[in-house]
Amino acid sequence: MPRTTPPLLACLFAAALSSCTFQGGGIAPFNPAPVAPAEPDLDVPYVPTPRPVVEAMLDLAELGPSDTLIDLGSGDGRIVVAAARRGARALGVDIDPVRVSEGYAAAQLAGVQTRATFRRQDIFDTPIREANVVTAYLLPAINLRLRPRLLTELRPGTRVVTHAFTMGDWQPDAHRVIGGRNIYLWIVPAVVGGDWTLTDGGATMAMALDQRFQQVTGTLAGSGRTMVLRDATLRGANFSFTVDMPAGPRTYRGLVEGDSIVPDPAGGPAGWRARRAS
Ligand SMILES: C[S@@+](CC[C@H](N)C(=O)[O-])C[C@H]1O[C@@H](n2cnc3c(N)ncnc32)[C@H](O)[C@@H]1O
């Protein structure tokens, strides 16, 4: 499908074009190249993130040496290089070969070329499954186009950090303002919506969950009684909720593992389990 060029991009390209034909105030002779190099098909113009904002984005992601980051639309590579400086493995993807070359040069200069790599590729064709941190400084409409893939291809718990732009009605898990710039964090939620059978001690109950991104509501029914889940919190694969049982409130802290929810060893209590009802 052909892409339309946004007006801002058209202006940038027009400005770049005019600088080719006017030199030193005079008009240079028109020498058309036999084959004009193809302009990269940009969805977003190149505008670098200020370096203090880069560091704040990595802080918000709590990026460390065990992480694997992808920067979608990596520009001059500054986010990738900063991530590699923190010991993470990092990949920058940009459709513009000039930007990719700049990224490689920056990694070389910083001495992090073993951990920082770059690829010339369209972000919409880029496999993202390997990353557990994704960064992006794109545009609202581009974030929305990427959103279904972020939610389905990334593992629960993966951190997505954007500069400036949000993800539509997927509310961020955190938001900071750094030097007048907005940065946002989303934690990819596990899929919990649907019907579950929860066993707790000798009791078997039906749990029905409604999910909208990380917002979860639901009920737990058993022994002729239906109780509403309260304080349901889903952060990656960590899912906790409280139910007001006849004997008093009971808080379940679980880990979502595909079609099972098991007690979180770090949180307790033990002795219960939920399985997806077929
Ligand atoms: C606003 S810049 C962000 C650069 C860098 N991530 C930063 O924050 O400093 C957006 C980048 O996306 C790249 N880009 C635009 N459309 C793209 C596409 N479809 N696939 C890959 N990269 C793209 C541009 O070349 C540009 O370098």
CSV table of C-alpha atoms and ligand atoms in Angstrom, one decimal:
chain,number,residue,atom,x,y,z
A,1,MET,CA,0.0,0.0,0.0
A,2,PRO,CA,1.6,3.4,-0.9
A,3,ARG,CA,2.2,5.7,2.0
A,4,THR,CA,1.3,9.3,2.1
A,5,THR,CA,4.0,11.7,3.1
A,6,PRO,CA,3.0,13.9,6.1
A,7,PRO,CA,3.2,17.7,5.4
A,8,LEU,CA,6.1,18.1,7.9
A,9,LEU,CA,8.1,15.5,6.1
A,10,ALA,CA,7.3,17.1,2.7
A,11,CYS,CA,8.6,20.4,4.0
A,12,LEU,CA,11.8,18.8,5.3
A,13,PHE,CA,12.4,17.1,2.0
A,14,ALA,CA,11.6,20.3,0.1
A,15,ALA,CA,14.1,22.2,2.3
A,16,ALA,CA,16.8,19.5,1.7
A,17,LEU,CA,16.1,19.6,-2.0
A,18,SER,CA,16.5,23.4,-2.2
A,19,SER,CA,19.9,23.3,-0.4
A,20,CYS,CA,21.1,21.1,-3.2
A,21,THR,CA,20.4,23.7,-5.9
A,22,PHE,CA,21.4,27.0,-4.2
A,23,GLN,CA,25.1,27.4,-3.2
A,24,GLY,CA,26.7,30.5,-1.7
A,25,GLY,CA,23.7,32.5,-2.6
A,26,GLY,CA,23.9,31.8,-6.3
A,27,ILE,CA,22.2,29.2,-8.4
A,28,ALA,CA,24.4,26.2,-9.1
A,29,PRO,CA,24.4,24.7,-12.5
A,30,PHE,CA,21.7,21.9,-12.7
A,31,ASN,CA,23.5,18.6,-13.1
A,32,PRO,CA,21.0,15.9,-12.7
A,33,ALA,CA,22.5,12.6,-11.4
A,34,PRO,CA,21.7,9.8,-13.8
A,35,VAL,CA,20.1,7.8,-11.1
A,36,ALA,CA,18.8,9.7,-8.0
A,37,PRO,CA,19.2,7.8,-4.7
A,38,ALA,CA,15.8,6.8,-3.3
A,39,GLU,CA,14.6,8.8,-0.4
A,40,PRO,CA,13.8,6.6,2.6
A,41,ASP,CA,10.1,6.2,3.1
A,42,LEU,CA,10.0,7.9,6.6
A,43,ASP,CA,6.9,7.6,8.7
A,44,VAL,CA,8.4,10.0,11.3
A,45,PRO,CA,11.0,12.7,10.6
A,46,TYR,CA,14.4,12.5,12.3
A,47,VAL,CA,14.4,14.6,15.6
A,48,PRO,CA,16.8,13.4,18.3
A,49,THR,CA,15.8,12.9,21.9
A,50,PRO,CA,17.8,15.2,24.2
A,51,ARG,CA,20.5,13.2,26.0
A,52,PRO,CA,19.1,13.9,29.6
A,53,VAL,CA,15.7,12.6,28.3
A,54,VAL,CA,17.4,9.5,26.9
A,55,GLU,CA,18.9,8.7,30.3
A,56,ALA,CA,15.5,9.4,32.0
A,57,MET,CA,13.8,7.0,29.6
A,58,LEU,CA,16.3,4.3,30.5
A,59,ASP,CA,15.9,5.0,34.2
A,60,LEU,CA,12.1,4.7,33.8
A,61,ALA,CA,12.6,1.4,32.1
A,62,GLU,CA,15.0,0.4,35.0
A,63,LEU,CA,17.3,-0.8,32.3
A,64,GLY,CA,20.2,-3.0,33.4
A,65,PRO,CA,22.9,-5.3,32.1
A,66,SER,CA,20.5,-8.3,31.8
A,67,ASP,CA,18.1,-6.4,29.4
A,68,THR,CA,17.7,-6.5,25.7
A,69,LEU,CA,16.5,-3.2,24.2
A,70,ILE,CA,15.2,-2.3,20.8
A,71,ASP,CA,14.8,1.4,19.8
A,72,LEU,CA,12.2,1.6,17.0
A,73,GLY,CA,13.4,4.4,14.7
A,74,SER,CA,16.8,4.7,16.2
A,75,GLY,CA,18.0,8.0,14.6
A,76,ASP,CA,21.7,8.6,15.4
A,77,GLY,CA,21.7,5.7,17.8
A,78,ARG,CA,21.9,7.7,21.0
A,79,ILE,CA,19.3,5.5,22.9
A,80,VAL,CA,21.0,2.3,21.8
A,81,VAL,CA,24.5,3.5,22.7
A,82,ALA,CA,23.3,4.8,26.1
A,83,ALA,CA,21.6,1.4,26.8
A,84,ALA,CA,24.8,-0.4,25.8
A,85,ARG,CA,26.8,1.8,28.1
A,86,ARG,CA,24.6,0.5,30.9
A,87,GLY,CA,25.6,-3.1,29.9
A,88,ALA,CA,22.4,-4.0,28.0
A,89,ARG,CA,22.3,-5.6,24.6
A,90,ALA,CA,20.7,-3.0,22.3
A,91,LEU,CA,19.5,-2.9,18.7
A,92,GLY,CA,18.6,0.2,16.8
A,93,VAL,CA,16.3,-0.1,13.7
A,94,ASP,CA,16.0,2.8,11.3
A,95,ILE,CA,14.8,2.9,7.7
A,96,ASP,CA,17.2,5.7,6.8
A,97,PRO,CA,20.7,4.3,6.0
A,98,VAL,CA,22.3,7.6,7.0
A,99,ARG,CA,21.0,7.2,10.5
A,100,VAL,CA,22.1,3.6,10.6
A,101,SER,CA,25.7,4.6,9.7
A,102,GLU,CA,25.5,7.3,12.4
A,103,GLY,CA,24.5,4.7,14.9
A,104,TYR,CA,27.4,2.4,14.0
A,105,ALA,CA,29.8,5.3,14.3
A,106,ALA,CA,28.4,6.4,17.6
A,107,ALA,CA,28.7,2.8,19.0
A,108,GLN,CA,32.3,2.6,17.7
A,109,LEU,CA,33.2,5.9,19.3
A,110,ALA,CA,31.7,4.8,22.6
A,111,GLY,CA,33.4,1.4,22.5
A,112,VAL,CA,30.1,-0.5,22.8
A,113,GLN,CA,30.0,-2.0,19.4
A,114,THR,CA,29.8,-5.6,20.8
A,115,ARG,CA,26.5,-4.8,22.6
A,116,ALA,CA,25.1,-2.1,20.3
A,117,THR,CA,24.0,-3.1,16.8
A,118,PHE,CA,21.9,-1.4,14.1
A,119,ARG,CA,19.8,-2.6,11.3
A,120,ARG,CA,18.3,-0.8,8.3
A,121,GLN,CA,14.7,-2.0,8.4
A,122,ASP,CA,11.1,-0.7,8.5
A,123,ILE,CA,9.9,-0.8,12.1
A,124,PHE,CA,6.7,-2.5,10.9
A,125,ASP,CA,8.8,-5.5,9.6
A,126,THR,CA,11.1,-5.7,12.7
A,127,PRO,CA,10.8,-8.7,14.9
A,128,ILE,CA,10.4,-7.5,18.5
A,129,ARG,CA,9.9,-10.6,20.5
A,130,GLU,CA,13.5,-10.8,21.8
A,131,ALA,CA,13.3,-7.4,23.5
A,132,ASN,CA,12.3,-6.9,27.1
A,133,VAL,CA,12.6,-3.1,26.7
A,134,VAL,CA,11.3,-1.2,23.7
A,135,THR,CA,11.8,2.5,23.2
A,136,ALA,CA,10.2,4.7,20.7
A,137,TYR,CA,10.1,8.4,19.7
A,138,LEU,CA,7.6,8.2,16.9
A,139,LEU,CA,4.2,9.8,16.4
A,140,PRO,CA,0.8,9.0,18.0
A,141,ALA,CA,-0.6,7.3,14.9
A,142,ILE,CA,2.5,5.2,14.5
A,143,ASN,CA,2.4,4.2,18.2
A,144,LEU,CA,-1.2,3.1,17.6
A,145,ARG,CA,-0.3,1.1,14.6
A,146,LEU,CA,2.5,-0.7,16.6
A,147,ARG,CA,0.3,-1.2,19.6
A,148,PRO,CA,-1.3,-4.6,18.6
A,149,ARG,CA,2.1,-6.0,18.0
A,150,LEU,CA,3.5,-4.6,21.3
A,151,LEU,CA,0.7,-6.3,23.2
A,152,THR,CA,0.8,-9.7,21.4
A,153,GLU,CA,4.4,-10.2,20.4
A,154,LEU,CA,6.2,-8.9,23.5
A,155,ARG,CA,6.3,-11.1,26.6
A,156,PRO,CA,4.3,-10.0,29.6
A,157,GLY,CA,6.4,-7.7,31.8
A,158,THR,CA,8.2,-6.1,28.8
A,159,ARG,CA,8.7,-2.4,29.4
A,160,VAL,CA,7.8,0.0,26.6
A,161,VAL,CA,9.0,3.6,27.0
A,162,THR,CA,8.1,6.4,24.7
A,163,HIS,CA,9.2,10.0,24.3
A,164,ALA,CA,6.4,12.5,23.8
A,165,PHE,CA,3.6,10.3,22.5
A,166,THR,CA,1.0,8.0,24.1
A,167,MET,CA,-0.7,4.8,23.1
A,168,GLY,CA,-4.3,5.9,22.7
A,169,ASP,CA,-6.6,4.4,25.4
A,170,TRP,CA,-3.8,2.1,26.8
A,171,GLN,CA,-3.0,4.1,29.9
A,172,PRO,CA,0.7,4.4,30.8
A,173,ASP,CA,1.9,2.7,34.0
A,174,ALA,CA,4.1,5.7,34.7
A,175,HIS,CA,4.7,9.2,33.4
A,176,ARG,CA,7.5,11.7,34.0
A,177,VAL,CA,8.3,15.1,32.7
A,178,ILE,CA,12.0,15.8,32.1
A,179,GLY,CA,13.1,19.2,30.9
A,180,GLY,CA,9.6,19.9,29.6
A,181,ARG,CA,9.5,16.5,27.7
A,182,ASN,CA,6.9,13.8,28.5
A,183,ILE,CA,8.1,10.3,28.8
A,184,TYR,CA,5.8,7.3,29.4
A,185,LEU,CA,6.2,3.7,30.6
A,186,TRP,CA,3.9,0.8,29.7
A,187,ILE,CA,4.3,-2.7,31.2
A,188,VAL,CA,3.0,-5.3,28.7
A,189,PRO,CA,0.2,-7.1,30.6
A,190,ALA,CA,-0.5,-10.8,30.5
A,191,VAL,CA,-3.7,-11.9,29.0
A,192,VAL,CA,-6.2,-12.7,31.8
A,193,GLY,CA,-9.6,-11.8,30.4
A,194,GLY,CA,-12.1,-14.7,30.3
A,195,ASP,CA,-13.3,-17.6,32.5
A,196,TRP,CA,-11.2,-19.4,35.1
A,197,THR,CA,-11.7,-22.1,37.6
A,198,LEU,CA,-10.0,-21.2,40.9
A,199,THR,CA,-9.3,-23.9,43.5
A,200,ASP,CA,-8.4,-22.8,47.0
A,201,GLY,CA,-8.0,-25.5,49.6
A,202,GLY,CA,-11.0,-27.7,49.2
A,203,ALA,CA,-13.1,-25.0,47.4
A,204,THR,CA,-13.7,-24.7,43.7
A,205,MET,CA,-14.9,-21.4,42.4
A,206,ALA,CA,-15.6,-19.8,39.0
A,207,MET,CA,-13.7,-16.6,38.3
A,208,ALA,CA,-14.8,-14.3,35.4
A,209,LEU,CA,-12.4,-11.6,34.4
A,210,ASP,CA,-12.9,-8.6,32.1
A,211,GLN,CA,-9.6,-7.1,30.9
A,212,ARG,CA,-8.9,-3.8,29.2
A,213,PHE,CA,-5.1,-3.7,28.9
A,214,GLN,CA,-3.8,-3.7,32.5
A,215,GLN,CA,-7.2,-2.8,34.0
A,216,VAL,CA,-9.0,-5.9,35.3
A,217,THR,CA,-12.4,-6.3,36.9
A,218,GLY,CA,-14.2,-9.6,37.8
A,219,THR,CA,-16.1,-11.8,40.1
A,220,LEU,CA,-15.5,-15.0,42.0
A,221,ALA,CA,-18.5,-17.3,42.4
A,222,GLY,CA,-18.9,-20.4,44.6
A,223,SER,CA,-21.2,-22.0,47.2
A,224,GLY,CA,-24.2,-20.0,45.9
A,225,ARG,CA,-22.4,-16.6,46.4
A,226,THR,CA,-20.8,-14.2,43.9
A,227,MET,CA,-18.1,-11.9,45.2
A,228,VAL,CA,-16.6,-8.9,43.3
A,229,LEU,CA,-12.8,-8.8,43.0
A,230,ARG,CA,-11.4,-5.6,44.4
A,231,ASP,CA,-8.0,-4.0,44.1
A,232,ALA,CA,-7.2,-6.1,41.0
A,233,THR,CA,-3.7,-5.2,39.8
A,234,LEU,CA,-2.1,-6.6,36.7
A,235,ARG,CA,1.6,-5.6,36.1
A,236,GLY,CA,3.1,-7.8,33.5
A,237,ALA,CA,2.5,-11.4,34.7
A,238,ASN,CA,1.9,-10.3,38.3
A,239,PHE,CA,-1.8,-10.4,39.1
A,240,SER,CA,-3.2,-9.7,42.5
A,241,PHE,CA,-6.7,-9.2,43.8
A,242,THR,CA,-8.7,-9.3,47.0
A,243,VAL,CA,-12.0,-11.0,47.6
A,244,ASP,CA,-14.2,-10.4,50.6
A,245,MET,CA,-15.0,-14.0,51.7
A,246,PRO,CA,-17.5,-14.8,54.4
A,247,ALA,CA,-14.5,-15.5,56.7
A,248,GLY,CA,-12.9,-12.2,55.9
A,249,PRO,CA,-10.9,-10.6,53.0
A,250,ARG,CA,-8.5,-12.9,51.2
A,251,THR,CA,-5.8,-11.4,48.9
A,252,TYR,CA,-4.5,-13.6,46.1
A,253,ARG,CA,-1.0,-12.7,44.6
A,254,GLY,CA,-0.4,-14.8,41.5
A,255,LEU,CA,1.8,-15.2,38.5
A,256,VAL,CA,0.1,-15.7,35.2
A,257,GLU,CA,1.7,-18.6,33.3
A,258,GLY,CA,-0.3,-19.0,30.1
A,259,ASP,CA,-3.5,-20.8,31.0
A,260,SER,CA,-2.7,-21.0,34.7
A,261,ILE,CA,-2.4,-18.6,37.5
A,262,VAL,CA,-0.1,-19.8,40.3
A,263,PRO,CA,0.8,-18.3,43.7
A,264,ASP,CA,3.6,-15.8,43.5
A,265,PRO,CA,6.3,-17.3,45.6
A,266,ALA,CA,7.4,-13.8,46.6
A,267,GLY,CA,3.9,-12.8,47.7
A,268,GLY,CA,1.8,-15.7,49.0
A,269,PRO,CA,-0.5,-17.1,50.1
A,270,ALA,CA,0.1,-20.7,48.8
A,271,GLY,CA,-2.5,-23.5,48.3
A,272,TRP,CA,-4.6,-22.1,45.5
A,273,ARG,CA,-4.5,-22.2,41.7
A,274,ALA,CA,-6.5,-20.9,38.8
A,275,ARG,CA,-6.9,-22.6,35.4
A,276,ARG,CA,-8.5,-21.3,32.3
A,277,ALA,CA,-11.9,-22.8,31.9
A,278,SER,CA,-12.3,-24.3,28.4
B,1,LIG,C1,11.9,11.2,16.0
B,1,LIG,S1,13.3,10.2,15.4
B,1,LIG,C2,13.8,9.4,16.8
B,1,LIG,C3,15.3,9.0,16.8
B,1,LIG,C4,15.8,8.3,18.1
B,1,LIG,N1,14.9,7.2,18.5
B,1,LIG,C5,15.8,9.3,19.3
B,1,LIG,O1,14.8,9.3,20.1
B,1,LIG,O2,16.7,10.2,19.3
B,1,LIG,C6,12.4,9.0,14.4
B,1,LIG,C7,13.3,8.1,13.6
B,1,LIG,O3,12.5,7.1,13.0
B,1,LIG,C8,13.0,6.8,11.7
B,1,LIG,N2,11.9,6.2,10.9
B,1,LIG,C9,10.8,6.8,10.4
B,1,LIG,N3,10.0,6.0,9.8
B,1,LIG,C10,10.5,4.7,10.0
B,1,LIG,C11,10.2,3.4,9.6
B,1,LIG,N4,9.0,3.2,8.9
B,1,LIG,N5,11.0,2.4,10.0
B,1,LIG,C12,12.1,2.6,10.6
B,1,LIG,N6,12.5,3.8,11.0
B,1,LIG,C13,11.8,4.9,10.7
B,1,LIG,C14,13.5,8.1,11.2
B,1,LIG,O4,14.5,7.9,10.2
B,1,LIG,C15,14.1,8.7,12.5
B,1,LIG,O5,15.4,8.5,12.6
